Amino acid sequence: MRRYLRIVVLCLACGFCSLLYAFSQLAVSPEEGAGGGGGKPQAAVASWLAGGGRSTLRGAGPVAHPGGSDRYNLKMQPVEKMHLAVVACGERLEETMTMLKSAIIFSIKPLQFHIFAEDQLHQSFKGRLDSWSFLQTFNYTLYPITFPSENAAEWKKLFKPCASQRLFLPLILKEVDSLLYVDTDILFLRPVDDIWSFLKKFNSTQIAAMAPEHEEPRIGWYNRFARHPYYGKTGVNSGVMLMNMTRMRRKYFKNDMTTVRLQWGDILMPLLKKYKLNITWGDQDLLNIMFSHNPESLFVFPCQWNYRPDHCIYGSNCQEAEEDGIFILHGNRGVYHDDKQPAFRAVYEALRNCSFEDDNIHSLLKPLELELQKTVHTYCGKIYKIFIKQLAKSIRDLYARSPKEK
């Protein structure tokens, strides 16, 4: 009898210990989840980021963000967000706001904006973006311009002020998996969702996507004038750059400086030191050099996803845009602000002056078409219909979606 009692007591003791273990695991698991790591590997971060040497909070009411940036959460969305980054310095506030507006109008999934700007622009960005908070379709974070401290001056003056900031996005935004970087002079004429979907088309070796610099080699810059390696036949343009930054941080890049492959954070400064006297377009040239040695890592999307004056000023040379219209308009060379390419300026001004009211968006097409018809004396104006072909479809699709999706 005593033997049976001992067995019963032993079983009860084992059951009690099992219950204690189960409760301890339940208590631990929320703490692990709160850490935000999610088991994802973290890339090695350069020493200039480890110290958190970025600006302190400014403005009223922001939520503190690691590293000293300002985060303003307008709405928390449970669905996947599309991350979009831009770098704004100097007189680029209005241009950037027009780009962000075009992204918001047509996109379906919520957007997370990462805005890198000079300190004096932060309050203006905050005021303008907060006035759009009723939309409840985006969040944004403001960041100071940040370069490695030992070479900050050299990086900042490369090509244009602050332009090379984009090279450091994988190191600064180390918790972001994928990101779409665009220049300030970009206009979305269809949902960001559509270019974001290219991420799913990457094969196992591809880490980024860009469009060719030129379609026609006879007017190409890189194949005629470059004094450094470049990607493919005519190089690539970095004004629209889609990135899987997790892969970028993990990859070891082949290069022409050493037989040892280097990671993203280790290759940038050696590249600049070797080629700084040979490059013209700054960070874009460095990206061309990098992908010329690692062509398997680049996904190339068609020209209508980064349509520039070069595609029409000497005659139309983007066949995809002729067939389906322009998807993303890139007004480089300052064409939104002068009279050299009035077709580009007309689209920019139409979206700049457009508000978020449904009637306003719907009614912008007819006045825009009338303005474009005034530009037929230019090569780009002769094919003005490609500027509104996709835009008209995007507006129709916007109204075809249910009110909940708008």
Short mmCIF file of C-alpha atoms in Angstrom, two decimals:
data_model
loop_
_atom_site.label_atom_id
_atom_site.label_comp_id
_atom_site.label_asym_id
_atom_site.label_seq_id
_atom_site.Cartn_x
_atom_site.Cartn_y
_atom_site.Cartn_z
CA MET A 1 0.00 0.00 0.00
CA ARG A 2 2.82 2.38 0.92
CA ARG A 3 4.43 1.66 -2.46
CA TYR A 4 1.26 2.76 -4.29
CA LEU A 5 1.00 5.92 -2.15
CA ARG A 6 4.60 6.81 -3.01
CA ILE A 7 3.86 6.36 -6.73
CA VAL A 8 0.76 8.60 -6.49
CA VAL A 9 2.71 11.30 -4.62
CA LEU A 10 5.55 11.12 -7.17
CA CYS A 11 3.09 11.51 -10.08
CA LEU A 12 1.42 14.49 -8.42
CA ALA A 13 4.81 16.11 -7.85
CA CYS A 14 5.80 15.62 -11.51
CA GLY A 15 2.50 17.09 -12.69
CA PHE A 16 2.91 20.12 -10.43
CA CYS A 17 6.45 20.74 -11.77
CA SER A 18 5.16 20.49 -15.35
CA LEU A 19 2.50 23.11 -14.63
CA LEU A 20 5.11 25.43 -13.09
CA TYR A 21 7.32 25.07 -16.21
CA ALA A 22 4.42 25.79 -18.56
CA PHE A 23 3.46 28.95 -16.67
CA SER A 24 7.08 30.13 -16.65
CA GLN A 25 7.27 29.78 -20.45
CA LEU A 26 4.07 31.78 -20.89
CA ALA A 27 5.53 34.54 -18.75
CA VAL A 28 8.79 34.63 -20.72
CA SER A 29 7.37 34.59 -24.26
CA PRO A 30 5.70 38.07 -24.15
CA GLU A 31 8.98 39.57 -22.98
CA GLU A 32 10.79 38.01 -25.93
CA GLY A 33 8.14 39.29 -28.35
CA ALA A 34 8.39 42.81 -26.99
CA GLY A 35 12.03 42.99 -27.98
CA GLY A 36 11.10 43.41 -31.64
CA GLY A 37 13.87 41.14 -32.88
CA GLY A 38 11.61 38.43 -34.20
CA GLY A 39 14.64 36.23 -34.73
CA LYS A 40 15.77 38.30 -37.70
CA PRO A 41 19.52 38.66 -38.14
CA GLN A 42 20.96 42.11 -37.61
CA ALA A 43 23.68 43.46 -39.85
CA ALA A 44 26.90 44.76 -38.39
CA VAL A 45 26.51 48.51 -37.97
CA ALA A 46 29.31 50.98 -38.58
CA SER A 47 30.76 52.64 -35.50
CA TRP A 48 29.37 56.04 -36.49
CA LEU A 49 25.86 54.63 -35.94
CA ALA A 50 26.59 52.70 -32.78
CA GLY A 51 27.00 55.86 -30.72
CA GLY A 52 23.58 57.17 -31.68
CA GLY A 53 25.14 60.50 -32.61
CA ARG A 54 22.06 61.90 -34.27
CA SER A 55 19.99 64.95 -33.48
CA THR A 56 17.73 65.24 -30.46
CA LEU A 57 13.96 65.44 -30.63
CA ARG A 58 12.43 68.61 -31.99
CA GLY A 59 8.87 69.75 -32.48
CA ALA A 60 5.80 69.16 -30.36
CA GLY A 61 4.54 65.76 -29.43
CA PRO A 62 6.76 63.25 -31.27
CA VAL A 63 7.39 59.74 -30.05
CA ALA A 64 11.08 59.16 -29.38
CA HIS A 65 12.81 56.97 -31.94
CA PRO A 66 16.11 55.13 -31.41
CA GLY A 67 19.02 57.11 -32.79
CA GLY A 68 17.46 60.50 -32.22
CA SER A 69 15.08 60.74 -35.19
CA ASP A 70 11.56 62.11 -34.86
CA ARG A 71 8.70 59.66 -35.39
CA TYR A 72 5.14 60.82 -35.85
CA ASN A 73 2.58 58.01 -35.93
CA LEU A 74 -0.61 59.10 -37.64
CA LYS A 75 -2.17 55.65 -37.73
CA MET A 76 -1.07 52.15 -36.81
CA GLN A 77 -2.01 49.57 -39.44
CA PRO A 78 -2.02 45.83 -38.83
CA VAL A 79 -1.42 45.09 -42.53
CA GLU A 80 1.94 45.17 -44.26
CA LYS A 81 3.29 48.67 -44.87
CA MET A 82 5.27 49.79 -47.86
CA HIS A 83 8.39 51.69 -46.80
CA LEU A 84 9.33 54.71 -48.91
CA ALA A 85 12.44 56.86 -48.30
CA VAL A 86 13.43 60.26 -49.64
CA VAL A 87 16.30 62.69 -48.94
CA ALA A 88 15.50 66.41 -49.01
CA CYS A 89 18.00 69.24 -48.73
CA GLY A 90 17.87 72.88 -49.76
CA GLU A 91 14.80 74.08 -51.66
CA ARG A 92 13.20 70.67 -52.01
CA LEU A 93 10.28 70.86 -49.56
CA GLU A 94 7.52 71.55 -52.09
CA GLU A 95 8.87 69.02 -54.57
CA THR A 96 9.06 66.34 -51.88
CA MET A 97 5.54 67.06 -50.62
CA THR A 98 4.17 66.72 -54.16
CA MET A 99 5.94 63.37 -54.53
CA LEU A 100 4.51 62.14 -51.21
CA LYS A 101 1.04 63.33 -52.22
CA SER A 102 1.21 61.36 -55.47
CA ALA A 103 2.22 58.26 -53.51
CA ILE A 104 -0.68 58.66 -51.08
CA ILE A 105 -3.40 59.36 -53.66
CA PHE A 106 -3.14 56.13 -55.63
CA SER A 107 -1.64 53.59 -53.23
CA ILE A 108 -3.72 50.82 -51.68
CA LYS A 109 -1.67 49.46 -48.78
CA PRO A 110 -0.56 51.90 -46.04
CA LEU A 111 2.73 53.73 -46.43
CA GLN A 112 5.59 54.37 -44.02
CA PHE A 113 7.61 57.41 -45.07
CA HIS A 114 11.26 57.76 -44.02
CA ILE A 115 12.16 61.39 -44.65
CA PHE A 116 15.81 62.42 -44.33
CA ALA A 117 16.05 66.20 -44.27
CA GLU A 118 18.17 69.07 -43.09
CA ASP A 119 17.25 70.23 -39.60
CA GLN A 120 15.70 73.51 -40.76
CA LEU A 121 13.17 71.59 -42.89
CA HIS A 122 11.83 69.33 -40.14
CA GLN A 123 9.19 71.66 -38.74
CA SER A 124 7.88 72.45 -42.21
CA PHE A 125 7.60 68.77 -43.07
CA LYS A 126 5.89 68.06 -39.75
CA GLY A 127 3.34 70.83 -40.22
CA ARG A 128 2.46 69.85 -43.76
CA LEU A 129 2.26 66.11 -43.10
CA ASP A 130 0.26 66.53 -39.89
CA SER A 131 -2.31 68.50 -41.90
CA TRP A 132 -2.88 65.28 -43.89
CA SER A 133 -3.46 63.16 -40.76
CA PHE A 134 -7.20 62.87 -41.56
CA LEU A 135 -6.25 60.48 -44.39
CA GLN A 136 -5.11 57.80 -41.92
CA THR A 137 -3.20 55.97 -44.65
CA PHE A 138 0.41 56.72 -43.76
CA ASN A 139 2.93 57.20 -40.98
CA TYR A 140 6.15 59.13 -41.25
CA THR A 141 9.49 59.45 -39.52
CA LEU A 142 11.81 62.43 -39.85
CA TYR A 143 15.56 61.84 -39.69
CA PRO A 144 18.53 64.20 -39.67
CA ILE A 145 21.11 63.93 -42.44
CA THR A 146 23.70 61.48 -41.13
CA PHE A 147 27.08 60.49 -42.55
CA PRO A 148 30.09 58.66 -41.07
CA SER A 149 31.74 61.27 -38.85
CA GLU A 150 35.27 60.74 -40.16
CA ASN A 151 34.22 61.42 -43.77
CA ALA A 152 31.01 63.43 -43.34
CA ALA A 153 32.12 66.48 -45.32
CA GLU A 154 33.31 64.38 -48.24
CA TRP A 155 30.10 62.38 -48.44
CA LYS A 156 27.86 65.43 -48.09
CA LYS A 157 29.39 67.32 -51.01
CA LEU A 158 29.41 64.29 -53.33
CA PHE A 159 27.42 65.19 -56.50
CA LYS A 160 24.61 67.19 -54.79
CA PRO A 161 24.16 68.09 -51.12
CA CYS A 162 22.91 65.07 -49.17
CA ALA A 163 22.35 62.91 -52.29
CA SER A 164 24.72 60.20 -51.08
CA GLN A 165 22.61 59.73 -47.93
CA ARG A 166 20.78 56.96 -49.81
CA LEU A 167 23.91 54.81 -49.75
CA PHE A 168 23.67 54.54 -45.97
CA LEU A 169 19.98 53.66 -45.70
CA PRO A 170 20.62 49.91 -45.20
CA LEU A 171 22.85 50.78 -42.24
CA ILE A 172 20.61 53.43 -40.69
CA LEU A 173 17.25 51.69 -41.19
CA LYS A 174 18.53 48.38 -39.96
CA GLU A 175 15.10 47.22 -38.75
CA VAL A 176 13.50 47.76 -42.17
CA ASP A 177 13.47 44.70 -44.41
CA SER A 178 12.58 46.30 -47.78
CA LEU A 179 12.50 49.90 -48.96
CA LEU A 180 11.69 51.99 -52.01
CA TYR A 181 14.03 54.97 -52.32
CA VAL A 182 13.05 57.80 -54.66
CA ASP A 183 14.47 61.22 -55.49
CA THR A 184 12.42 64.27 -54.55
CA ASP A 185 11.56 64.94 -58.21
CA ILE A 186 9.55 61.72 -58.61
CA LEU A 187 5.80 61.56 -59.29
CA PHE A 188 3.82 58.33 -58.92
CA LEU A 189 1.22 57.95 -61.65
CA ARG A 190 0.08 54.53 -60.41
CA PRO A 191 0.01 52.86 -56.96
CA VAL A 192 3.28 52.35 -55.10
CA ASP A 193 1.91 48.83 -54.55
CA ASP A 194 2.72 47.99 -58.16
CA ILE A 195 6.44 48.74 -58.03
CA TRP A 196 6.55 47.23 -54.52
CA SER A 197 5.33 43.96 -56.03
CA PHE A 198 8.64 43.62 -57.91
CA LEU A 199 10.16 42.46 -54.62
CA LYS A 200 8.34 39.17 -55.08
CA LYS A 201 9.88 38.80 -58.53
CA PHE A 202 13.46 38.95 -57.24
CA ASN A 203 15.32 35.69 -57.66
CA SER A 204 17.50 34.33 -54.86
CA THR A 205 20.53 36.49 -55.80
CA GLN A 206 18.84 39.85 -56.47
CA ILE A 207 18.95 42.51 -53.78
CA ALA A 208 17.86 45.71 -55.56
CA ALA A 209 16.02 46.98 -58.64
CA MET A 210 16.65 50.00 -60.87
CA ALA A 211 15.88 51.12 -64.42
CA PRO A 212 18.48 51.61 -67.18
CA GLU A 213 20.06 55.05 -67.45
CA HIS A 214 19.38 55.05 -71.20
CA GLU A 215 17.43 52.97 -73.68
CA GLU A 216 19.34 54.25 -76.70
CA PRO A 217 23.14 53.70 -76.54
CA ARG A 218 23.77 56.42 -79.12
CA ILE A 219 22.73 59.05 -76.56
CA GLY A 220 23.93 57.13 -73.49
CA TRP A 221 26.21 58.86 -71.02
CA TYR A 222 27.96 55.96 -69.34
CA ASN A 223 28.87 54.06 -72.51
CA ARG A 224 30.29 57.25 -74.08
CA PHE A 225 31.90 59.18 -71.23
CA ALA A 226 32.26 57.12 -68.02
CA ARG A 227 35.77 56.60 -66.66
CA HIS A 228 34.73 53.81 -64.32
CA PRO A 229 32.88 50.47 -64.52
CA TYR A 230 29.11 50.63 -64.91
CA TYR A 231 26.23 48.17 -65.08
CA GLY A 232 25.20 46.62 -68.40
CA LYS A 233 25.29 48.50 -71.71
CA THR A 234 24.21 51.96 -70.57
CA GLY A 235 24.35 51.95 -66.76
CA VAL A 236 21.43 52.29 -64.34
CA ASN A 237 19.66 55.32 -62.85
CA SER A 238 19.28 55.37 -59.07
CA GLY A 239 16.45 57.92 -58.83
CA VAL A 240 14.03 55.04 -58.24
CA MET A 241 15.65 52.20 -56.32
CA LEU A 242 13.79 49.27 -54.78
CA MET A 243 15.81 47.41 -52.15
CA ASN A 244 15.65 44.22 -50.15
CA MET A 245 17.84 45.67 -47.42
CA THR A 246 18.03 42.47 -45.41
CA ARG A 247 19.79 40.84 -48.36
CA MET A 248 21.93 43.94 -48.92
CA ARG A 249 23.20 43.84 -45.36
CA ARG A 250 24.00 40.13 -45.58
CA LYS A 251 25.69 40.09 -48.97
CA TYR A 252 29.45 40.04 -49.51
CA PHE A 253 30.23 41.99 -52.68
CA LYS A 254 32.82 41.21 -55.31
CA ASN A 255 34.97 44.25 -56.09
CA ASP A 256 38.08 45.38 -57.95
CA MET A 257 39.93 46.60 -54.86
CA THR A 258 40.65 43.33 -53.09
CA THR A 259 40.15 39.61 -53.59
CA VAL A 260 38.17 39.63 -50.35
CA ARG A 261 34.44 40.20 -50.69
CA LEU A 262 33.14 43.12 -48.65
CA GLN A 263 29.81 43.87 -47.00
CA TRP A 264 27.79 47.00 -47.74
CA GLY A 265 29.09 48.99 -44.80
CA ASP A 266 32.70 48.13 -45.59
CA ILE A 267 32.78 48.73 -49.34
CA LEU A 268 31.45 52.31 -49.65
CA MET A 269 34.46 54.30 -48.44
CA PRO A 270 37.07 52.23 -50.33
CA LEU A 271 35.01 52.70 -53.51
CA LEU A 272 34.88 56.46 -53.01
CA LYS A 273 38.62 56.69 -52.35
CA LYS A 274 39.46 54.73 -55.47
CA TYR A 275 37.05 56.43 -57.89
CA LYS A 276 36.34 59.91 -56.50
CA LEU A 277 38.39 61.58 -59.25
CA ASN A 278 36.65 59.55 -61.95
CA ILE A 279 32.98 59.83 -61.01
CA THR A 280 30.54 62.52 -62.17
CA TRP A 281 27.15 61.49 -60.81
CA GLY A 282 28.28 60.71 -57.27
CA ASP A 283 26.40 57.98 -55.45
CA GLN A 284 24.76 56.75 -58.67
CA ASP A 285 28.21 56.10 -60.13
CA LEU A 286 29.24 54.17 -57.02
CA LEU A 287 26.13 52.00 -57.35
CA ASN A 288 26.94 51.37 -61.00
CA ILE A 289 30.47 50.31 -60.08
CA MET A 290 29.19 48.00 -57.36
CA PHE A 291 26.61 46.28 -59.56
CA SER A 292 28.98 46.05 -62.51
CA HIS A 293 30.98 43.60 -60.39
CA ASN A 294 27.81 41.94 -59.03
CA PRO A 295 25.35 41.95 -61.97
CA GLU A 296 23.52 38.91 -60.64
CA SER A 297 22.36 41.04 -57.71
CA LEU A 298 20.35 43.56 -59.74
CA PHE A 299 16.78 43.32 -61.02
CA VAL A 300 16.21 45.74 -63.92
CA PHE A 301 12.72 47.11 -64.41
CA PRO A 302 11.47 48.83 -67.60
CA CYS A 303 11.91 52.51 -68.41
CA GLN A 304 8.32 53.57 -67.73
CA TRP A 305 9.02 53.01 -64.02
CA ASN A 306 11.61 55.82 -64.14
CA TYR A 307 10.66 58.02 -67.08
CA ARG A 308 12.98 61.00 -67.58
CA PRO A 309 13.40 63.78 -70.16
CA ASP A 310 16.12 61.70 -71.83
CA HIS A 311 13.37 59.33 -72.93
CA CYS A 312 11.78 61.94 -75.18
CA ILE A 313 13.85 65.11 -75.69
CA TYR A 314 15.67 63.60 -78.71
CA GLY A 315 12.67 61.60 -79.83
CA SER A 316 10.73 58.89 -78.03
CA ASN A 317 12.90 55.94 -76.96
CA CYS A 318 10.93 54.23 -74.18
CA GLN A 319 8.78 51.72 -76.01
CA GLU A 320 7.07 50.44 -72.86
CA ALA A 321 5.81 53.95 -72.05
CA GLU A 322 4.50 54.36 -75.60
CA GLU A 323 2.48 51.18 -75.15
CA ASP A 324 1.24 51.45 -71.55
CA GLY A 325 1.93 55.03 -70.49
CA ILE A 326 4.31 56.43 -67.87
CA PHE A 327 4.14 54.76 -64.47
CA ILE A 328 6.65 56.90 -62.54
CA LEU A 329 7.69 60.33 -63.80
CA HIS A 330 11.19 61.54 -62.94
CA GLY A 331 11.65 65.25 -63.53
CA ASN A 332 15.42 65.44 -63.22
CA ARG A 333 17.42 68.38 -64.61
CA GLY A 334 15.00 70.69 -62.79
CA VAL A 335 12.35 70.38 -65.52
CA TYR A 336 9.47 70.89 -63.08
CA HIS A 337 10.68 74.42 -62.45
CA ASP A 338 11.65 75.82 -65.88
CA ASP A 339 10.16 75.95 -69.36
CA LYS A 340 12.56 73.55 -71.07
CA GLN A 341 10.23 70.55 -70.84
CA PRO A 342 6.72 71.94 -70.32
CA ALA A 343 5.06 68.51 -70.48
CA PHE A 344 6.87 67.43 -67.31
CA ARG A 345 6.08 70.73 -65.63
CA ALA A 346 2.38 70.45 -66.49
CA VAL A 347 2.04 67.08 -64.76
CA TYR A 348 3.97 68.33 -61.72
CA GLU A 349 1.83 71.45 -61.33
CA ALA A 350 -1.40 69.48 -61.75
CA LEU A 351 -0.47 67.15 -58.88
CA ARG A 352 1.03 69.93 -56.77
CA ASN A 353 -2.20 71.92 -56.96
CA CYS A 354 -4.45 68.91 -56.50
CA SER A 355 -6.07 68.34 -53.11
CA PHE A 356 -7.23 65.04 -51.64
CA GLU A 357 -10.92 65.68 -52.21
CA ASP A 358 -12.44 63.11 -54.57
CA ASP A 359 -13.87 65.65 -57.00
CA ASN A 360 -10.56 67.49 -57.20
CA ILE A 361 -8.63 64.35 -58.10
CA HIS A 362 -11.23 63.25 -60.63
CA SER A 363 -11.31 66.65 -62.33
CA LEU A 364 -7.57 67.18 -62.79
CA LEU A 365 -7.37 65.16 -66.03
CA LYS A 366 -9.16 67.47 -68.45
CA PRO A 367 -7.26 70.67 -67.50
CA LEU A 368 -4.01 68.69 -67.55
CA GLU A 369 -4.69 67.38 -71.03
CA LEU A 370 -5.39 70.92 -72.24
CA GLU A 371 -2.06 72.08 -70.78
CA LEU A 372 -0.23 69.17 -72.37
CA GLN A 373 -1.71 70.00 -75.76
CA LYS A 374 0.11 73.34 -75.51
CA THR A 375 3.46 71.50 -75.39
CA VAL A 376 3.33 69.78 -78.79
CA HIS A 377 6.08 72.08 -80.09
CA THR A 378 8.53 69.97 -78.02
CA TYR A 379 9.54 66.36 -78.68
CA CYS A 380 8.11 65.28 -75.32
CA GLY A 381 4.92 67.21 -75.97
CA LYS A 382 4.38 65.48 -79.30
CA ILE A 383 3.71 62.26 -77.35
CA TYR A 384 1.81 63.97 -74.51
CA LYS A 385 -0.80 61.21 -74.31
CA ILE A 386 1.71 58.87 -72.64
CA PHE A 387 1.83 61.35 -69.73
CA ILE A 388 -1.86 60.83 -68.93
CA LYS A 389 -2.56 57.31 -70.18
CA GLN A 390 -1.65 55.54 -66.94
CA LEU A 391 -2.75 58.49 -64.80
CA ALA A 392 -6.28 58.25 -66.22
CA LYS A 393 -6.35 54.51 -65.49
CA SER A 394 -5.11 55.06 -61.93
CA ILE A 395 -7.88 57.58 -61.30
CA ARG A 396 -10.50 55.18 -62.70
CA ASP A 397 -9.15 52.38 -60.52
CA LEU A 398 -9.19 54.68 -57.49
CA TYR A 399 -12.92 55.27 -57.88
CA ALA A 400 -13.61 51.63 -58.72
CA ARG A 401 -12.27 50.56 -55.34
CA SER A 402 -14.66 50.50 -52.40
CA PRO A 403 -14.63 53.57 -50.09
CA LYS A 404 -12.95 51.45 -47.43
CA GLU A 405 -9.96 50.81 -49.70
CA LYS A 406 -9.50 54.47 -50.78
#
